[in-house]
Coordinates of C-alpha atoms in Angstrom, one line a residue:
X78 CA 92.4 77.0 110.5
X79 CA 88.9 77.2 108.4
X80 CA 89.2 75.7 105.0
X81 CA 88.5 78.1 102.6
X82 CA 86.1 76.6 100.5
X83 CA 85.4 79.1 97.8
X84 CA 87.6 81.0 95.4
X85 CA 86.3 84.3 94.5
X86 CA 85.8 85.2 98.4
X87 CA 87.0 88.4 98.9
X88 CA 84.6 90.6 100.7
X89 CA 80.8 91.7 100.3
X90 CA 80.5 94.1 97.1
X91 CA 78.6 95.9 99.0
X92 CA 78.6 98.9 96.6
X93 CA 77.0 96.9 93.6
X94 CA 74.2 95.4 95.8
X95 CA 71.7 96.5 93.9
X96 CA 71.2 96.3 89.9
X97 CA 74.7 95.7 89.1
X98 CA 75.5 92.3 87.2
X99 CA 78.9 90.3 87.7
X100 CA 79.5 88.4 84.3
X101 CA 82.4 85.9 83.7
X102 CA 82.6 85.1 80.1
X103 CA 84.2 81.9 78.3
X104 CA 82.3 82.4 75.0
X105 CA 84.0 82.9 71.8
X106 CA 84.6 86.8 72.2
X107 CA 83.4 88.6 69.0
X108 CA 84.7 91.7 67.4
X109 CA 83.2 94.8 68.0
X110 CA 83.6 97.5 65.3
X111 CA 87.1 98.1 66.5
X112 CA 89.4 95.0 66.8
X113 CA 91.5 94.0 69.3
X114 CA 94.7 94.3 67.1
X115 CA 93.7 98.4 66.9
X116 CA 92.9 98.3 70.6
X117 CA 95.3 95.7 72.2
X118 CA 94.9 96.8 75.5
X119 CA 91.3 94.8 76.3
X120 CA 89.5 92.3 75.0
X121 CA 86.1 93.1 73.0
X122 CA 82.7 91.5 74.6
X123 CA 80.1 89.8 72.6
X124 CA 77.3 92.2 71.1
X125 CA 74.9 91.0 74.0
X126 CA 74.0 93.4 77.1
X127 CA 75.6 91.5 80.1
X128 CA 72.6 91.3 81.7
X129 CA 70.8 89.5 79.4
X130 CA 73.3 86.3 80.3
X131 CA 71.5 86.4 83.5
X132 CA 68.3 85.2 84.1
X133 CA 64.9 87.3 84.3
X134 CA 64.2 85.9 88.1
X135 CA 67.7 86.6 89.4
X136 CA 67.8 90.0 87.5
X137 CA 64.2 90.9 89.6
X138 CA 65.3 89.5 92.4
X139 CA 68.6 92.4 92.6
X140 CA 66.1 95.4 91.3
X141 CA 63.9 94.3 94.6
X142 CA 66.3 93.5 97.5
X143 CA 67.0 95.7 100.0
X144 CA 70.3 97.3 101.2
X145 CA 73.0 95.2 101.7
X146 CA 71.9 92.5 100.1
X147 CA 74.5 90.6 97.6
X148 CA 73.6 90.2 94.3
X149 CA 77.1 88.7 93.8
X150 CA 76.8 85.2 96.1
X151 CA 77.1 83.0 92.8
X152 CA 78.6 83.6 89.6
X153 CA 79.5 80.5 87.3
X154 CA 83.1 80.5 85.8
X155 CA 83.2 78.1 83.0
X156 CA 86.7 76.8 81.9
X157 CA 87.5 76.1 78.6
X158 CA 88.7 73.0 76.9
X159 CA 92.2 72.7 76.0
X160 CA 93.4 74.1 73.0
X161 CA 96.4 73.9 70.7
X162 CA 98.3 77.6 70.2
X163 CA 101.5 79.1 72.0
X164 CA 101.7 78.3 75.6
X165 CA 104.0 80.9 78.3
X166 CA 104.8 79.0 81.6
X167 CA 104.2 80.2 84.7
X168 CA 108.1 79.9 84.8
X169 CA 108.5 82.2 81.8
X170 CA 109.1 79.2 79.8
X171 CA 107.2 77.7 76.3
X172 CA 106.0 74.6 77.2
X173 CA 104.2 71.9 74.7
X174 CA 100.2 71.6 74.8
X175 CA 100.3 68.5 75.9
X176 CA 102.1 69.2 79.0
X177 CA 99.2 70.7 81.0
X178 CA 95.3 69.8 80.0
X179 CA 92.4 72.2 80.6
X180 CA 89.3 71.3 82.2
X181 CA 85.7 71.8 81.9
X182 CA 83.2 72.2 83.9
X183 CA 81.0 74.8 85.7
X184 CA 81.9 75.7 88.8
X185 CA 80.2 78.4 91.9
X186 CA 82.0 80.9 93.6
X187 CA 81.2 83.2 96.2
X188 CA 82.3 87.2 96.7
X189 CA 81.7 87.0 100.4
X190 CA 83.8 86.2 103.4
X191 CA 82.6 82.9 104.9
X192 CA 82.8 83.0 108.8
X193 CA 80.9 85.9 110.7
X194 CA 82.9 88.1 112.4
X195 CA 82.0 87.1 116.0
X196 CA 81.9 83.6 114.8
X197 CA 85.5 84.3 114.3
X198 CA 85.9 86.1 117.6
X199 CA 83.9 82.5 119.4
X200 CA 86.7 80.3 117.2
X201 CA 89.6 82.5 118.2
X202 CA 88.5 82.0 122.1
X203 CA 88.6 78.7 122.0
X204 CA 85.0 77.9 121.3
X205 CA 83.5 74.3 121.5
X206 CA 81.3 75.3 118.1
X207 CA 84.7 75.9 116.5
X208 CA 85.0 73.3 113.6
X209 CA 88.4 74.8 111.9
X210 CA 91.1 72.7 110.9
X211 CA 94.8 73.2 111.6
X212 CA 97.0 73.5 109.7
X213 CA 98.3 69.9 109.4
X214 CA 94.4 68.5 109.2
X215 CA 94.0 70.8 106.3
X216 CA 96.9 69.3 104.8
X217 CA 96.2 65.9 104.6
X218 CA 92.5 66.9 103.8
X219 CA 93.6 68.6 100.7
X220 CA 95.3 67.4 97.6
X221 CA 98.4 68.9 95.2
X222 CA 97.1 71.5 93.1
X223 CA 97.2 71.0 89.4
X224 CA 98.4 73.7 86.7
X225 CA 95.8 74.3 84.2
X226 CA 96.0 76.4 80.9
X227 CA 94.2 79.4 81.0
X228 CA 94.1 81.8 78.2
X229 CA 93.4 85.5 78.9
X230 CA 89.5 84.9 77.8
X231 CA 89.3 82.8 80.3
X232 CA 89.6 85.1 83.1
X233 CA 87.4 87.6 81.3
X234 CA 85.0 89.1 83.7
X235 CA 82.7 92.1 83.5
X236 CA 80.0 94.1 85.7
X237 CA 77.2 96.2 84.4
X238 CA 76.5 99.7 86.6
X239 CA 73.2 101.3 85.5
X240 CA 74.0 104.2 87.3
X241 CA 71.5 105.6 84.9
X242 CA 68.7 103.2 85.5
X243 CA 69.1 102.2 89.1
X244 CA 68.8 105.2 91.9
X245 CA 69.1 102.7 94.4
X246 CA 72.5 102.1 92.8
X247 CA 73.3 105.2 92.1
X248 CA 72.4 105.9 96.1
X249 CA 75.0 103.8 96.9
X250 CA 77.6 105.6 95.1
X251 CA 76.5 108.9 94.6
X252 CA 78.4 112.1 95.8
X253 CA 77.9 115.2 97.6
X254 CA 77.3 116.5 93.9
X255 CA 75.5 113.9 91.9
X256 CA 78.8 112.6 90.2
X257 CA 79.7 109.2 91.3
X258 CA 82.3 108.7 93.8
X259 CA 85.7 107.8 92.8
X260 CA 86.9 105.9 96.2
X261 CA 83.8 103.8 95.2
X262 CA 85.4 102.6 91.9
X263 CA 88.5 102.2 93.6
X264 CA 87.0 100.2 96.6
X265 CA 85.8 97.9 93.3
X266 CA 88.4 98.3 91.4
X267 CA 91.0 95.9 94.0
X268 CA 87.7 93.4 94.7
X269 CA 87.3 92.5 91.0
X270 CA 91.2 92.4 90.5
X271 CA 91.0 89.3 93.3
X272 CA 88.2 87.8 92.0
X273 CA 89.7 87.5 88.4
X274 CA 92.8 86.3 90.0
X275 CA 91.0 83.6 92.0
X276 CA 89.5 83.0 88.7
X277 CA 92.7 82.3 86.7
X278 CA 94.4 80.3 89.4
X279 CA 90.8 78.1 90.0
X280 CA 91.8 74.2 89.1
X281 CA 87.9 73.0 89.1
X282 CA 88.9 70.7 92.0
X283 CA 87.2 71.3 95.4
X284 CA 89.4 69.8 97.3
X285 CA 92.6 71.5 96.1
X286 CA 94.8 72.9 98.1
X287 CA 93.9 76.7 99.2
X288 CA 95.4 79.7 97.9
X289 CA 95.6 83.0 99.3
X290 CA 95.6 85.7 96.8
X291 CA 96.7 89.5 98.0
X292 CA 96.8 92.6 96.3
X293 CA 101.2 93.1 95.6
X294 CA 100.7 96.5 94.0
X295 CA 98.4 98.8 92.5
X296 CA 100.8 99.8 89.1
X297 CA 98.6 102.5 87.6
X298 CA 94.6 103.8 87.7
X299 CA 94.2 106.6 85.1
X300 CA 91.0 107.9 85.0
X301 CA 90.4 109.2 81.1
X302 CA 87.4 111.2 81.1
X303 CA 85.2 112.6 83.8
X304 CA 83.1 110.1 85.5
X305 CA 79.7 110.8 85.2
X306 CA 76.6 109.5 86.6
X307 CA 75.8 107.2 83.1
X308 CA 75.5 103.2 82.7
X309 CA 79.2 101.8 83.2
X310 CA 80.5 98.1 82.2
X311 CA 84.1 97.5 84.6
X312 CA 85.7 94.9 82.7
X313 CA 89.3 93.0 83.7
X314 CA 91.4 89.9 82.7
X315 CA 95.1 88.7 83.8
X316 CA 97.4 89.9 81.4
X317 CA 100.8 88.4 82.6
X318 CA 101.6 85.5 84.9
X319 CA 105.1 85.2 86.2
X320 CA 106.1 82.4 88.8
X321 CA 103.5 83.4 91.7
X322 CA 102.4 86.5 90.5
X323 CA 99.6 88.0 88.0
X324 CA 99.2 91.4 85.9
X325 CA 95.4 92.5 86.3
X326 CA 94.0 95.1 83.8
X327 CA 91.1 96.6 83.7
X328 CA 89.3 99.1 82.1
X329 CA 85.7 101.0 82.6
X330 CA 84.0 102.4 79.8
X331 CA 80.1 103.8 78.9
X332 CA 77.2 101.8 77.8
X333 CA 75.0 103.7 75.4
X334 CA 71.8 103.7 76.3
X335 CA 71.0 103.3 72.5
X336 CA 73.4 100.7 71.8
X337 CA 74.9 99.0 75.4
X338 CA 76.4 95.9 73.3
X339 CA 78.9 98.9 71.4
X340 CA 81.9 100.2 73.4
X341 CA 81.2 103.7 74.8
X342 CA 84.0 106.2 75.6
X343 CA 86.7 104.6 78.1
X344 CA 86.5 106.3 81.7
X345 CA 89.6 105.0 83.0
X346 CA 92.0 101.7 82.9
X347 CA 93.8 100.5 85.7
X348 CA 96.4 98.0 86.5
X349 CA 97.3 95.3 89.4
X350 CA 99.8 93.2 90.4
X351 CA 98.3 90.6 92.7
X352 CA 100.1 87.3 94.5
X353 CA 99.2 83.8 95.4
X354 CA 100.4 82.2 98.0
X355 CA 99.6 78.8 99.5
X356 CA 96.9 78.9 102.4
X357 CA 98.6 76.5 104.5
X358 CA 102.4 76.4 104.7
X359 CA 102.2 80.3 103.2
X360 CA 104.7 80.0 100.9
X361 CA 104.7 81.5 97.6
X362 CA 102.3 79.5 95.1
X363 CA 102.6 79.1 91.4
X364 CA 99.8 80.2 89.4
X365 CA 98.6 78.7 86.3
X366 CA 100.5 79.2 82.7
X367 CA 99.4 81.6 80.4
X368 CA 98.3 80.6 76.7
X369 CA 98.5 83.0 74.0
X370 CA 96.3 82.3 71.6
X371 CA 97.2 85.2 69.1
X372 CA 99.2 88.3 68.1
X373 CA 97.5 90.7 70.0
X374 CA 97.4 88.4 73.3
X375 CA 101.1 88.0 72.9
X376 CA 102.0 92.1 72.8
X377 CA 99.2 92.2 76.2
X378 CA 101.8 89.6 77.7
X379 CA 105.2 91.6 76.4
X380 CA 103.5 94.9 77.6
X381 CA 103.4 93.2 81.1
X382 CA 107.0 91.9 81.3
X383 CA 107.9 95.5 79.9
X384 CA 105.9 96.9 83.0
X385 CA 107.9 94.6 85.2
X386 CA 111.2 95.5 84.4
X387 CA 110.1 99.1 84.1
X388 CA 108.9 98.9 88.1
X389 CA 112.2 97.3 88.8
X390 CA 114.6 99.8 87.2
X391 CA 112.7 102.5 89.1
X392 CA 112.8 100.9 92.1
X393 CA 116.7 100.8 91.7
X394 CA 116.9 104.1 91.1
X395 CA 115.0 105.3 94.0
X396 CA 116.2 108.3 95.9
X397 CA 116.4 106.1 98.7
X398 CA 119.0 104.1 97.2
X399 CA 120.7 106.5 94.5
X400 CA 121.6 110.0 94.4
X401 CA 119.5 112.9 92.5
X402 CA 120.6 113.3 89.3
X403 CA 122.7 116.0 87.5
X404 CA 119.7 117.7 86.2
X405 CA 117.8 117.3 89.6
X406 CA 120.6 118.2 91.6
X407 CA 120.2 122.0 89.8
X408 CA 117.1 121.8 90.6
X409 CA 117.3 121.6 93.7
X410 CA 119.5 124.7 94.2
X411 CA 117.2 126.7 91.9
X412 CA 114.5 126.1 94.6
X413 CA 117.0 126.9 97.2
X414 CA 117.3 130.4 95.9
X415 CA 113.7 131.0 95.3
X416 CA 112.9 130.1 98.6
X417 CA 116.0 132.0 100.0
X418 CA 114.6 135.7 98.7
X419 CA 111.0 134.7 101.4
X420 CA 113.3 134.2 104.4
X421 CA 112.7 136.7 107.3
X422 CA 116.0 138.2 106.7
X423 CA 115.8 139.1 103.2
X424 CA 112.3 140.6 103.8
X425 CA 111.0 139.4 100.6
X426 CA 107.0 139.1 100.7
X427 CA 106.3 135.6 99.6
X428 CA 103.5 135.5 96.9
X429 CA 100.1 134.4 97.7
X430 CA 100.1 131.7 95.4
X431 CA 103.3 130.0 96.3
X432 CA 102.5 127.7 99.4
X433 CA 105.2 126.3 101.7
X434 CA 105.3 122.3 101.7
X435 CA 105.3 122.1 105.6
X436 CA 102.1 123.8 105.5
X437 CA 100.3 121.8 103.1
X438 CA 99.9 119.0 105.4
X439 CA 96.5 117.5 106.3
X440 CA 96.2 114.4 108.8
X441 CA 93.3 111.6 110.0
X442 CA 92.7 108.6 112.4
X443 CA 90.4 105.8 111.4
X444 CA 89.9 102.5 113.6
X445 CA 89.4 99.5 111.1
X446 CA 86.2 97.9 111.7
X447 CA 85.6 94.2 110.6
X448 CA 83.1 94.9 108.3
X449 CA 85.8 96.4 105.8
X450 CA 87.9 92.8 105.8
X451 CA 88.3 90.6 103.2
X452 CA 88.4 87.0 103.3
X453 CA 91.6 86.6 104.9
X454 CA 90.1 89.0 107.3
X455 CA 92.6 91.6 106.9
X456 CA 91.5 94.8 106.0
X457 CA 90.7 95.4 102.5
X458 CA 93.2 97.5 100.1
X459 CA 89.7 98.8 98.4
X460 CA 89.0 100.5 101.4
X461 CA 92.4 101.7 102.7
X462 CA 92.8 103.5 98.6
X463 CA 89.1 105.3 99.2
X464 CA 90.6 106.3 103.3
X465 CA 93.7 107.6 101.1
X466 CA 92.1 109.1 98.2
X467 CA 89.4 110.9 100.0
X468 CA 91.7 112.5 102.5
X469 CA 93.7 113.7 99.3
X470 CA 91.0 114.4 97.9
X471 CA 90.0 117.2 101.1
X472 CA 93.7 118.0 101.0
X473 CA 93.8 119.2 97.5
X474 CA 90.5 121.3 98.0
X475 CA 92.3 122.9 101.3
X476 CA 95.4 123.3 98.4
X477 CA 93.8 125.1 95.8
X478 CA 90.6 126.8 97.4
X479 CA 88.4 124.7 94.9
X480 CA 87.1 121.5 94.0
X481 CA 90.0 119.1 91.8
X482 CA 89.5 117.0 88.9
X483 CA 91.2 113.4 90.0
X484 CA 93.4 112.2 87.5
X485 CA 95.3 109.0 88.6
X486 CA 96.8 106.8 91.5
X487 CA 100.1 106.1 90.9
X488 CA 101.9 102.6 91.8
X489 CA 101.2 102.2 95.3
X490 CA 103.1 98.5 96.8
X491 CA 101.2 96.7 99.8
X492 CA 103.8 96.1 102.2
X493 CA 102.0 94.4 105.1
X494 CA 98.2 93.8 106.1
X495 CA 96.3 95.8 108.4
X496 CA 94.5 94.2 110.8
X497 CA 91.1 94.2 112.3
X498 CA 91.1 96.5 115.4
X499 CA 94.1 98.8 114.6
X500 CA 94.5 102.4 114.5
X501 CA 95.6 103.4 111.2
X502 CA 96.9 106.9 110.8
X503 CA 96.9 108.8 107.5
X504 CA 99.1 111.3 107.1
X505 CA 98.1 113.5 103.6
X506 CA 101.0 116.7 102.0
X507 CA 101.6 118.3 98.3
X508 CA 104.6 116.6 97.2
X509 CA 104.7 118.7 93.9
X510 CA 103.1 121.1 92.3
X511 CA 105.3 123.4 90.1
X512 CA 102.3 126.1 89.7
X513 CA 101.3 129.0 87.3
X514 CA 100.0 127.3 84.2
X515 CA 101.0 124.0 85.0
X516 CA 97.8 122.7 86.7
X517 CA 98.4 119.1 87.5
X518 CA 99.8 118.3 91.1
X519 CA 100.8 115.1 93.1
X520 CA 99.6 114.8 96.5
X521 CA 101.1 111.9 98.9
X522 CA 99.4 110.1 101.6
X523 CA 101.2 108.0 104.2
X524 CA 99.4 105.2 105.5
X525 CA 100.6 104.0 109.5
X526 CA 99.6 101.0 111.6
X527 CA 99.8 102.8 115.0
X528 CA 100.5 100.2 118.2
X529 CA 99.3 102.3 121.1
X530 CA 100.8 99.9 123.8
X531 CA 104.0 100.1 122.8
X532 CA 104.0 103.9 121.5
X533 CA 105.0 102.8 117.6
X534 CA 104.0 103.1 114.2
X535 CA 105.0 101.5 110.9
X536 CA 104.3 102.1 107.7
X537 CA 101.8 99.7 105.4
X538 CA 101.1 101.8 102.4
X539 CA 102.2 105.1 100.2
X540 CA 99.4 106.3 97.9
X541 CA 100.4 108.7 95.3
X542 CA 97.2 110.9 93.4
X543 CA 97.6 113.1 90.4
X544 CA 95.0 116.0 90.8
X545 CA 94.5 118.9 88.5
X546 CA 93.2 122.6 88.8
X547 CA 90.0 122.6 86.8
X548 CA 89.5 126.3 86.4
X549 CA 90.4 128.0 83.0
X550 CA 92.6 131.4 84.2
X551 CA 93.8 130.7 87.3
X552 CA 97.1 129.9 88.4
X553 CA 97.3 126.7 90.5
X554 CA 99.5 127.4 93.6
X555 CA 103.1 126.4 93.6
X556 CA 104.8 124.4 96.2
X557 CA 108.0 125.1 97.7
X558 CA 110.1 122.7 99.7
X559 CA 112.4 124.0 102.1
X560 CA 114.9 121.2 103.5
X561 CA 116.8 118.4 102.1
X562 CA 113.9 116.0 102.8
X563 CA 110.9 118.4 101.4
X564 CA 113.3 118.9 98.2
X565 CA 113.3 114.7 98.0
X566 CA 109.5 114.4 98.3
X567 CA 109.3 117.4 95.9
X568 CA 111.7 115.3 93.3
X569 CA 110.0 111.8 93.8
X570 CA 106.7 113.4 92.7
X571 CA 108.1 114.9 89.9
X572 CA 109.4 112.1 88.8
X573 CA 105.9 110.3 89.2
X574 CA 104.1 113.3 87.4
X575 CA 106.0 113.0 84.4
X576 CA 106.3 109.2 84.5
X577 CA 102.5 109.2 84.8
X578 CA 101.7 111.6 81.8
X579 CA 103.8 109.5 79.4
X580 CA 101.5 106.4 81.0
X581 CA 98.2 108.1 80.8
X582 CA 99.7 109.3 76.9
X583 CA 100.2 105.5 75.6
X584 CA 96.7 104.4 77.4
X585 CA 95.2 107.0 75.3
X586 CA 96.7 105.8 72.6
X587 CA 96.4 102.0 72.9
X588 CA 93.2 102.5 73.2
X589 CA 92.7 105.0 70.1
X590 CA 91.6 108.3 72.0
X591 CA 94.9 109.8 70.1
X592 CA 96.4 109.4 66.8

């Protein structure tokens, strides 16, 4: 087994090769016009442009390299001192300040995975060039990892996009239309979650013990306002910390061209739940505590045990385990009937705009390629959310005869990897959509790991996008479900619709788009 020698390796941000600046900050943060108290739900940056914490040479050096090349190799993560104030266990737990001691120190990471992929093919074949450890060499090699304070500054990190500025950029991102793509962002959205993850776990000891840090869940991604081809900063910072696991949020928002070191307009905010686990034996790994240094960090830490034990009451009331309820249960009937007056034997003519759910199903094969894995070299959950949201994407077209506005991803869980070589199947239908002048519809896309030798498939992910009908005057179709099973789907994204616009409502209003 390789030793993993860096922290932040996740895989080549390939889609901000050019122009785009990764910043981690451990400055003193200082308030923008707007403080963090009015807008808890990020932190404000210092009234710099990011770039200009980046050298002239290495900022001339991205604007001239070619394709491909990585911009992101080395970014410094500075650690700050210790520091008396409230302190939240990775247990859940206060703890005193004396307990665990920061360090300082600068330290590199790399965004890259470190072994080529037919190196890794050479060491898997029993190659004499092979110079991995096992597992038990590793373990005397490498020493106890130590808990460190970290306070929610700490894993601060931003990137700059000049989509405005760079066309080389902008190249790399742009869409059949000149709008930036969205699978894009989310392809960056899950490789910056991991590398602030690796951030807040990082001990500043080399020889530490390795983690492995995946991608749990994917709770929320609302996008805000249209995203347009402008100069974007994609900021994120761990939230919450329980034993092994950490909340993630992020948000994107505009730089003025006037005045980049002001907040612009927010384009979307998103939210991840990622895990560590130890390298070696596996097992879950704790992460480091949490210090709250203020009011506003301490609502940021309640919001994320509220989202916690918000995902686990729905998960208990899943129609997998539970019954529909009362009110759902009538529902269900009432769409019994409706459909009932379109069967052949009432010779009803159904309307043109309601649209049966069998029929709204759209399917794709893709063979994973190793230049889409991370460092773990799995495939990457980036990629696998732009495979799902851009066959939802051609499935919501097909669906309403026009182009949609994307909206949001709703909680998607990672329930295995996907490994290099395999055929994943992607399986896209309209899971609800009530129609007329309601113009906002879910679309669900099943995710399969197919075996071909032994004839099987099994599930690795379910993504769920909100799309909406951006034509004033039309009536978006309506879909109609017509078994026991259709009626489920057609209740479980209901339920997500509605969960998602009270979500996308307190986002707005956290971050003081709505009174």
């Amino acid at each position: 087994m390789q030793r993993l020698t860096c922290f932040l390796a996740l895989r080549p941000f390939s889609r901000l090769a050019r122009g785009s600046t990764l910043l981690t900050r451990s400055t003193p943060v200082a308030p923008a016009s707007t403080s963090v108290a009015d807008k808890p739900l990020y932190f404000t940056v210092t009234k710099n442009h990011a770039k200009d914490a980046v050298p002239e040479s290495q900022r001339q050096a991205a604007a001239d390299s070619k394709r491909g090349s990585d911009m992101l190799d080395k970014l410094e993560a500075i650690l700050h001192k210790g520091t008396t104030a409230t302190i939240i266990s990775s247990q859940g737990g206060k703890i005193g300040s004396e307990a665990i001691t920061a360090s300082s120190g600068n330290r590199i990471f790399k965004v890259r995975p470190i072994t080529a992929w037919i190196d890794k093919l050479a060491q898997e074949h029993g190659s004499p060039a092979s110079n991995s450890d096992t597992a038990a060499e590793l373990t005397k090699k490498c020493k106890k990892r130590d808990l460190v304070l970290r306070s929610m500054q700490d894993s601060y990190t931003e990137i700059i996009l000049p989509f405005a500025k760079d066309k080389g950029l902008l190249e790399e991102y742009v869409n059949y239309g000149g709008n930036i793509r969205h699978g894009k962002i989310l392809e960056d959205l899950d490789a910056m979650a991991g590398a602030i993850s690796y951030k807040h776990c990082d001990d500043g000891k080399p020889d530490s013990t390795p983690l492995t840090i995946v991608t749990a869940s994917v709770d929320r991604i609302d996008f805000l306002k249209p995203l347009g081809v402008k100069d974007l900063r994609l900021s994120g910072h761990v939230t919450f910390v329980g034993y092994s696991s950490m909340e993630v949020f992020m948000k994107m928002e505009e730089i003025s061209a006037d005045r980049p070191e002001e907040h612009g307009d927010t384009i979307l905010v998103a939210r991840f739940t990622m895990v560590a686990r130890d390298a070696v034996t596996g097992k879950a790994a704790q992460v480091n505590p949490m210090l709250l240094q203020n009011d506003a960090e301490k609502k940021l830490f309640q919001m994320g045990e509220d989202h916690k034990a918000r995902k686990r009451f729905a998960a208990e009331q899943a129609l997998t385990k539970r019954p529909p309820t009362e009110e759902e249960r009538f529902l269900i009937h009432d769409l019994y009937l409706e459909y009932s007056k379109y069967d052949s034997y009432q010779k009803v003519k159904k309307p043109d705009n309601v649209e049966w759910m069998a029929d709204t199903r759209m399917s794709a094969i893709q063979i994973m390629q190793p230049q889409d894995r991370n460092i773990h070299d799995k495939i990457f959950g980036g990629y696998l959310m732009r495979l799902a949201f851009e066959l939802a994407f051609c499935n919501a077209s097909v669906f309403l005869k026009y182009r949609p506005t994307f909206l949001a991803l709703d909680e998607i869980s990672f329930r295995k990897p996907v490994p290099i070589g395999t055929l994943l199947a992607l399986d896209s239908q309209m899971a609800y959509s009530e129609g007329g002048d309601h113009h906002s519809f879910q679309v669900m896309v099943k995710a399969d790991i197919l075996d071909v030798e032994k004839g099987t498939r099994e599930t690795t992910n379910t993504f769920w996008f909100t799309f909406s009908d951006p034509r004033n005057g039309c009536r978006t179709p309506k879909v109609l479900p017509r078994t026991y099973a259709e009626s489920m789907l057609y209740l479980e994204g209901k339920r997500r619709r509605m969960e998602g616009a009270k979500m996308a409502q307190l986002n707005r209003r956290n971050l003081g788009m709505v009174a």
